[in-house]
N, CA, C and O atoms as a printed pandas DataFrame, in Angstrom:
     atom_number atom_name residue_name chain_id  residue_number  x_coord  y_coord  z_coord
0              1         N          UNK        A               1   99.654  126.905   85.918
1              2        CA          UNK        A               1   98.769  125.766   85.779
2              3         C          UNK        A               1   99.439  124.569   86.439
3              4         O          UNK        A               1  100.509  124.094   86.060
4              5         N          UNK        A               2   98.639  124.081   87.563
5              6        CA          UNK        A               2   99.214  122.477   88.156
6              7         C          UNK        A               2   98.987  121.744   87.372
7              8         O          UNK        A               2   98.797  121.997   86.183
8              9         N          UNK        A               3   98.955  120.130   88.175
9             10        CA          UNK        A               3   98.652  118.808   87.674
10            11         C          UNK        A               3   97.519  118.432   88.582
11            12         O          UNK        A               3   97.286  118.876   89.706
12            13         N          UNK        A               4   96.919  117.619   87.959
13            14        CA          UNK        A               4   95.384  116.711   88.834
14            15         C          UNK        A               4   96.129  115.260   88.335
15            16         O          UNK        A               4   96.975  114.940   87.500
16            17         N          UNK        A               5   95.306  114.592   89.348
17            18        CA          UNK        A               5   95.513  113.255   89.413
18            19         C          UNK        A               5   94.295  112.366   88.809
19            20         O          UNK        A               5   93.282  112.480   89.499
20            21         N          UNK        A               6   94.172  111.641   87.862
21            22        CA          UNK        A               6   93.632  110.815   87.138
22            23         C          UNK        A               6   94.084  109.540   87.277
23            24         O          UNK        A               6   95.180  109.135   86.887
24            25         N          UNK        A               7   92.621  108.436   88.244
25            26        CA          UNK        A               7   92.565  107.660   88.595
26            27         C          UNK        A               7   91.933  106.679   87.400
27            28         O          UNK        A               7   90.926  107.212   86.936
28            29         N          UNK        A               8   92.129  105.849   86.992
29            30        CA          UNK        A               8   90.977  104.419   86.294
30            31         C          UNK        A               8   90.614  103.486   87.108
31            32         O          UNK        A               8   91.414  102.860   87.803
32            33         N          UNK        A               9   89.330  103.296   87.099
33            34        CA          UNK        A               9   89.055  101.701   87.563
34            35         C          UNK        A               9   88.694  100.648   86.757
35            36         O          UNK        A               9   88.309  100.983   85.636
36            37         N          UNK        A              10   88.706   99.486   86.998
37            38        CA          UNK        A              10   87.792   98.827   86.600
38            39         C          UNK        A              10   88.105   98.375   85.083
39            40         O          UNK        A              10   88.998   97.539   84.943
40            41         N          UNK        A              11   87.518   98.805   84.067
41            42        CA          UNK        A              11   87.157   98.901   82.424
42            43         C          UNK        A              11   87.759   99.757   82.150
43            44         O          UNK        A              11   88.380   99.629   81.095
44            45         N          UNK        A              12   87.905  100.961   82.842
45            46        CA          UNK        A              12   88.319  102.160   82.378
46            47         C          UNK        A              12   90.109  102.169   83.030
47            48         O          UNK        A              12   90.918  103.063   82.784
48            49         N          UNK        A              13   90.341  101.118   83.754
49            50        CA          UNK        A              13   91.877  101.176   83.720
50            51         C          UNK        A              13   92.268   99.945   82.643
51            52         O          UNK        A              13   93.258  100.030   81.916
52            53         N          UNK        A              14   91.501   98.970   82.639
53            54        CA          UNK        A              14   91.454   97.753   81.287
54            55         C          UNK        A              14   91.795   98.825   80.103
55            56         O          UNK        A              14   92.769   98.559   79.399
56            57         N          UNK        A              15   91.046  100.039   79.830
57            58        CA          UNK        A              15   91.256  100.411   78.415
58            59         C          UNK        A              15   92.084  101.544   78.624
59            60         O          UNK        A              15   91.965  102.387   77.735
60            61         N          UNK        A              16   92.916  101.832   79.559
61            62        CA          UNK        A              16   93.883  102.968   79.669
62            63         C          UNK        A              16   95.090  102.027   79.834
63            64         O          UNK        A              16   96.205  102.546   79.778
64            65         N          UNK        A              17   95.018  101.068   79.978
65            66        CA          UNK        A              17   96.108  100.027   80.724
66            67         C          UNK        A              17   97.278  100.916   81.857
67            68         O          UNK        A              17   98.469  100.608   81.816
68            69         N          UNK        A              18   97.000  101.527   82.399
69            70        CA          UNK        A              18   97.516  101.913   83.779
70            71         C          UNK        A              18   96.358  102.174   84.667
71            72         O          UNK        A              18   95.210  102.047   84.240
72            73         N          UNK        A              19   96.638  102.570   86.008
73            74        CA          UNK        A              19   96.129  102.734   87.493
74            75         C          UNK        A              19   95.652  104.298   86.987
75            76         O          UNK        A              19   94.512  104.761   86.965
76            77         N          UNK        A              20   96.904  104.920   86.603
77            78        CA          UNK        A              20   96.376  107.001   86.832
78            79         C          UNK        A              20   97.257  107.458   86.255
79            80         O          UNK        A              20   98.141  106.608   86.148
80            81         N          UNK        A              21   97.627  108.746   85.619
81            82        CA          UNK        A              21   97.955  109.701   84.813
82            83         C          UNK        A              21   97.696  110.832   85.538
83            84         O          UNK        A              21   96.820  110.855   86.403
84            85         N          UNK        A              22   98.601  112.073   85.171
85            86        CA          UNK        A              22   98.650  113.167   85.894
86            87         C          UNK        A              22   98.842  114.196   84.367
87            88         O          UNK        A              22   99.778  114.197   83.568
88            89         N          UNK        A              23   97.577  115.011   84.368
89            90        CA          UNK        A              23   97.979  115.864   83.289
90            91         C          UNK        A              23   97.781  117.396   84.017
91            92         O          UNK        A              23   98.136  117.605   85.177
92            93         N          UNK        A              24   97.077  118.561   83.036
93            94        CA          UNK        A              24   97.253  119.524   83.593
94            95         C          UNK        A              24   95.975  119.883   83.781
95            96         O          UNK        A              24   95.121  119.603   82.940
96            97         N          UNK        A              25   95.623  120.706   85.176
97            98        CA          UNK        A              25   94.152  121.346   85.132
98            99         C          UNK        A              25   93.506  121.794   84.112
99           100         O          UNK        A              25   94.007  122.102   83.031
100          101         N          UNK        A              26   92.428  121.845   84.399
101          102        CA          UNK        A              26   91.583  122.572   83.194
102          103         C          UNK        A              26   90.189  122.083   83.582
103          104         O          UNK        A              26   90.002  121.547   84.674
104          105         N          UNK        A              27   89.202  122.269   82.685
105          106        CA          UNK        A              27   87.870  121.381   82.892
106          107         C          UNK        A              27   87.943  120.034   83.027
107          108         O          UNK        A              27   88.995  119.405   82.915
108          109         N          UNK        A              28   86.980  119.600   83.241
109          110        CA          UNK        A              28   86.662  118.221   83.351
110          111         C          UNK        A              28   86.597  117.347   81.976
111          112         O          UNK        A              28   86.996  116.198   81.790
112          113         N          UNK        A              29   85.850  118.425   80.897
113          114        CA          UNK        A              29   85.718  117.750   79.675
114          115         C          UNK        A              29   86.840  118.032   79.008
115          116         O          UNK        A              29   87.108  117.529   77.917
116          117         N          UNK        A              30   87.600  118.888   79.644
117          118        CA          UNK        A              30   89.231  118.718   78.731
118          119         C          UNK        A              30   90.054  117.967   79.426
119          120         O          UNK        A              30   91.221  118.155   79.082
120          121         N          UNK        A              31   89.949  117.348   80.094
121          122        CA          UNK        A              31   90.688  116.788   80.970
122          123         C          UNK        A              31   90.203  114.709   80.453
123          124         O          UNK        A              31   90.916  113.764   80.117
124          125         N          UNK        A              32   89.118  114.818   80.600
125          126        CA          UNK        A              32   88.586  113.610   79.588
126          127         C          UNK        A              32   88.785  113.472   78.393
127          128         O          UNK        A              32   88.831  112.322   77.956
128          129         N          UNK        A              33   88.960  114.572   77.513
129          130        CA          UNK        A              33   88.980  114.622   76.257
130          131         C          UNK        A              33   90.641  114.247   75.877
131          132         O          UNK        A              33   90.879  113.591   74.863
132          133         N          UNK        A              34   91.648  114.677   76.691
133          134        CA          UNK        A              34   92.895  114.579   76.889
134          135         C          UNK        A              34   92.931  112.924   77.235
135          136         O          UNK        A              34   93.229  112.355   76.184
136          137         N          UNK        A              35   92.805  112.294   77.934
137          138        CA          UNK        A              35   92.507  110.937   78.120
138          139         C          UNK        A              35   92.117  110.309   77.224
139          140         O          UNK        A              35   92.731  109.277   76.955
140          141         N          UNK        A              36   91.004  110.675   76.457
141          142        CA          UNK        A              36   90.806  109.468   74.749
142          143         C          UNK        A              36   91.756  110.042   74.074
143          144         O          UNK        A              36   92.213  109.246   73.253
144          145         N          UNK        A              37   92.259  111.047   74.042
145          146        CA          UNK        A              37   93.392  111.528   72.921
146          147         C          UNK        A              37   94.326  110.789   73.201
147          148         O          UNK        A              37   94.783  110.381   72.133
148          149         N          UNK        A              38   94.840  110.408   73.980
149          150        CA          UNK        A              38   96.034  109.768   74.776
150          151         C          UNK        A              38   95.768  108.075   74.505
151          152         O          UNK        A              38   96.473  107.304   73.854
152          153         N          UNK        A              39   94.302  107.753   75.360
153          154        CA          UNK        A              39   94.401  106.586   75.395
154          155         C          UNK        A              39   93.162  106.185   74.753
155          156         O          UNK        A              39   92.189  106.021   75.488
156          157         N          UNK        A              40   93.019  105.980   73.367
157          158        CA          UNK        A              40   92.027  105.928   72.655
158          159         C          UNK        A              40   90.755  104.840   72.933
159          160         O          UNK        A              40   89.621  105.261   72.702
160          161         N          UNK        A              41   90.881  103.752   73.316
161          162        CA          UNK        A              41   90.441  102.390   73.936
162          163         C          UNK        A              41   89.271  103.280   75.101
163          164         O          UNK        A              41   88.095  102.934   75.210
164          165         N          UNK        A              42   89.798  104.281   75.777
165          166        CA          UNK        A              42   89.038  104.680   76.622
166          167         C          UNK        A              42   87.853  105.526   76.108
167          168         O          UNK        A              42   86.971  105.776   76.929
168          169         N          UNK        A              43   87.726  105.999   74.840
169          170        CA          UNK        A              43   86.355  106.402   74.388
170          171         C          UNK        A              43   85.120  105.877   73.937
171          172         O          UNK        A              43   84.173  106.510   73.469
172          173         N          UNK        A              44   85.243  104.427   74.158
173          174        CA          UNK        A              44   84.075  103.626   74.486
174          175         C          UNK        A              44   83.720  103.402   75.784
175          176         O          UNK        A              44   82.526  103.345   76.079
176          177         N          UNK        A              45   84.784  103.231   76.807
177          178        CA          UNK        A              45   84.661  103.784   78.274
178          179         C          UNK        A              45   83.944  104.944   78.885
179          180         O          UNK        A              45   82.859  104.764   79.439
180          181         N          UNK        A              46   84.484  106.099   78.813
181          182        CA          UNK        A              46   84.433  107.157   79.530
182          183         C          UNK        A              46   82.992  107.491   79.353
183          184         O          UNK        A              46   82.433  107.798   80.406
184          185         N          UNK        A              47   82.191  107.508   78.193
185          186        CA          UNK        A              47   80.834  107.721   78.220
186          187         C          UNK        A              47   80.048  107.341   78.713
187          188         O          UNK        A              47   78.993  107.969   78.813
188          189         N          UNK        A              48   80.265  105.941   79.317
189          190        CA          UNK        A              48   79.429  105.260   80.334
190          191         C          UNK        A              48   79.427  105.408   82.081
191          192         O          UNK        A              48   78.618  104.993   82.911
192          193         N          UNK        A              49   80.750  106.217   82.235
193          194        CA          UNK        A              49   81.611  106.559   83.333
194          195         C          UNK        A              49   80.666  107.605   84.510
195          196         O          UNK        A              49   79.829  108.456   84.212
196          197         N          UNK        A              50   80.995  107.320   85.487
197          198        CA          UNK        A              50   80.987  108.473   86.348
198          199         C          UNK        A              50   82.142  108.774   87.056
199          200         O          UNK        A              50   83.034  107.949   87.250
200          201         N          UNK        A              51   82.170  110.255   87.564
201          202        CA          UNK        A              51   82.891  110.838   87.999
202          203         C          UNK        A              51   83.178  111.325   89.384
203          204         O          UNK        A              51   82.250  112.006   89.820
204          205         N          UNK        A              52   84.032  111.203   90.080
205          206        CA          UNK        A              52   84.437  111.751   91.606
206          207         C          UNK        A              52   85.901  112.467   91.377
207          208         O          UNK        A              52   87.039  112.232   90.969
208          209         N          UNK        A              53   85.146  113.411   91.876
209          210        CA          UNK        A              53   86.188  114.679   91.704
210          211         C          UNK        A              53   86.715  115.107   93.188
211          212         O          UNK        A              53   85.767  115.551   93.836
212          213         N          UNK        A              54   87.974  115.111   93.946
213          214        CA          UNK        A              54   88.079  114.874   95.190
214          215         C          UNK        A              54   87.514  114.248   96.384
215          216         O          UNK        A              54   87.707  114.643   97.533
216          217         N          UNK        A              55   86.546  112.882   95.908
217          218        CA          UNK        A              55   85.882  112.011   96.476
218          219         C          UNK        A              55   84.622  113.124   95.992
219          220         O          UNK        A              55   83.873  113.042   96.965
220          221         N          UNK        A              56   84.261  113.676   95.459
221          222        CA          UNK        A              56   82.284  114.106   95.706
222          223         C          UNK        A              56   81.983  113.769   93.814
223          224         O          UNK        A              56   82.529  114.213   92.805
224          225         N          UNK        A              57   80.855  112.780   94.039
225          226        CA          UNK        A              57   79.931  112.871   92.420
226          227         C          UNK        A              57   80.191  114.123   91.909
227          228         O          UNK        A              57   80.086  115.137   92.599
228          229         N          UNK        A              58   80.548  114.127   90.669
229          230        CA          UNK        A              58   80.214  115.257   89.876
230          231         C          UNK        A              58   79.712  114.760   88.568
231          232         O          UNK        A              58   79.924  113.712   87.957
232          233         N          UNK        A              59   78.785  116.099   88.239
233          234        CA          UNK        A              59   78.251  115.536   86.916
234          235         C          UNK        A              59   78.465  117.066   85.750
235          236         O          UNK        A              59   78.135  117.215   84.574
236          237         N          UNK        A              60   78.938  117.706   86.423
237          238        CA          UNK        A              60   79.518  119.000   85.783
238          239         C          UNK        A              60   80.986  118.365   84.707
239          240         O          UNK        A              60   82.095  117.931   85.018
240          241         N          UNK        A              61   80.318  118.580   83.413
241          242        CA          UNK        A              61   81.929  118.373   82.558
242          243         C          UNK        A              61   82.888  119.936   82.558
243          244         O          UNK        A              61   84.092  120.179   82.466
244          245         N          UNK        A              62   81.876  120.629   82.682
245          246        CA          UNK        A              62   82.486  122.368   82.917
246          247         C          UNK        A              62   83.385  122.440   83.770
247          248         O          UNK        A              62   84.394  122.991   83.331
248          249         N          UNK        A              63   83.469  121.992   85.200
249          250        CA          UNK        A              63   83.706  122.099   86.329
250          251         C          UNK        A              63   85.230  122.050   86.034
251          252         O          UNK        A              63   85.775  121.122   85.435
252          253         N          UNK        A              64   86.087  123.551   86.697
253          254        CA          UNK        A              64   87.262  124.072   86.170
254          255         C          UNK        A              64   87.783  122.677   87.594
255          256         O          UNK        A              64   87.208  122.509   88.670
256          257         N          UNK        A              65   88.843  122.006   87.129
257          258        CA          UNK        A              65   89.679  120.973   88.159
258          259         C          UNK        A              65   90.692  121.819   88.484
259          260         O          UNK        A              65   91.261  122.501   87.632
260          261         N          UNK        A              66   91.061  121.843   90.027
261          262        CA          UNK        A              66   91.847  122.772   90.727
262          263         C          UNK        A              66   93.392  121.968   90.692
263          264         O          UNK        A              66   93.231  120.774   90.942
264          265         N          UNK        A              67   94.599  122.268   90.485
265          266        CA          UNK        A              67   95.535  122.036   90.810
266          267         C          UNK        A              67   95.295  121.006   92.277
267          268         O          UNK        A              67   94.686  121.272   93.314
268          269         N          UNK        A              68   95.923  119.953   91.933
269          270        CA          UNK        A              68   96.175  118.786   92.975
270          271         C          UNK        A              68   94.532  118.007   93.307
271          272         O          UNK        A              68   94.080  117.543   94.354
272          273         N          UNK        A              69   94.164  118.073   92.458
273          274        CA          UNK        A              69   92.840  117.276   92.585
274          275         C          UNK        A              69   93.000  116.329   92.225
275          276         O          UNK        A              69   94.108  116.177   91.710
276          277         N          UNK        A              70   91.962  114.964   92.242
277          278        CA          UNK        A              70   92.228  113.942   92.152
278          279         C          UNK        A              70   90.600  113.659   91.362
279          280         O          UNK        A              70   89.544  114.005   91.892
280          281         N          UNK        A              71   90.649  113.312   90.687
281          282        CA          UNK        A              71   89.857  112.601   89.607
282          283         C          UNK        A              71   89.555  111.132   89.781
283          284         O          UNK        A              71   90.487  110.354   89.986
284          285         N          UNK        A              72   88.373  110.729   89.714
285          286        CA          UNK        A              72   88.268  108.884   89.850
286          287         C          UNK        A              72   87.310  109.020   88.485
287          288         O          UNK        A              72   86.488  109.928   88.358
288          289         N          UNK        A              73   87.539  107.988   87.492
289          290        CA          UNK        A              73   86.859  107.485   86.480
290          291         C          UNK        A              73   86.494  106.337   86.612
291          292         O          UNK        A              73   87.247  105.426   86.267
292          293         N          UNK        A              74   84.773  105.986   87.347
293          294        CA          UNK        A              74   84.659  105.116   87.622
294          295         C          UNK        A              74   83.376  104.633   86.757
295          296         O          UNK        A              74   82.218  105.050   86.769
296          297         N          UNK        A              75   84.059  103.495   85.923
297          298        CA          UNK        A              75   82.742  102.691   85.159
298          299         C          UNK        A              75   81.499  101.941   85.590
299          300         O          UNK        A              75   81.486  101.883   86.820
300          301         N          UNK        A              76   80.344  101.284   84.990
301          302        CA          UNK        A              76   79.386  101.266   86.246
302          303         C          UNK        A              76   80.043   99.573   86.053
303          304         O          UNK        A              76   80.543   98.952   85.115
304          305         N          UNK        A              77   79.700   99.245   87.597
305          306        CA          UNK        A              77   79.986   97.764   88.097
306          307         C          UNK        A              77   78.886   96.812   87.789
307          308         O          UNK        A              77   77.898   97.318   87.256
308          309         N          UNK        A              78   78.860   95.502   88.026
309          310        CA          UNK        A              78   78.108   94.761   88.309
310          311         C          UNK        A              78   77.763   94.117   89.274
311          312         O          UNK        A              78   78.562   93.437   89.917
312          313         N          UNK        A              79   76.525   94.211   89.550
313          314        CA          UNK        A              79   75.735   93.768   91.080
314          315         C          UNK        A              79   75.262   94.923   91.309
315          316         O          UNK        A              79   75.657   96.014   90.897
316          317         N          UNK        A              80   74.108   94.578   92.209
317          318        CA          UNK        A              80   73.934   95.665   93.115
318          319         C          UNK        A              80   74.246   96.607   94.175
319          320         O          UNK        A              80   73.429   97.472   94.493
């Protein structure tokens, strides 16, 4: 089992208080779920969140994350 790369932006690095974290593959929703366990502040975050999973939208929480992937947790912005 590798590591993926877990990015925050925005709100969602406000409530992680770092840039990114590197844990271990797995799904997406264990891989999030590992993140509020860790950084609790972020489970009012992450539900509002979308996801880019080696730069492409994903909306799969199933979706097995491959060793050396890169994760963006990106909250929604303001403006258009």
């Amino acid at each position: 089992m590798g590591t993926v790369e877990v990015r925050f932006f925005a709100a969602a690095r406000a409530a992680a208080k770092t840039d990114q974290i590197y844990l271990d593959s797995t799904t997406l929703q264990e891989i999030l779920t590992t993140c509020i366990a860790n950084y609790p502040e972020l489970g009012r975050v992450i539900p509002q969140c979308s996801f880019l999973v080696d730069g492409v939208a994903n909306h799969d929480l199933g979706l097995i994350i491959k060793e050396g992937s890169q994760i963006d947790v990106l909250p929604k912005f303001a403006g258009g």
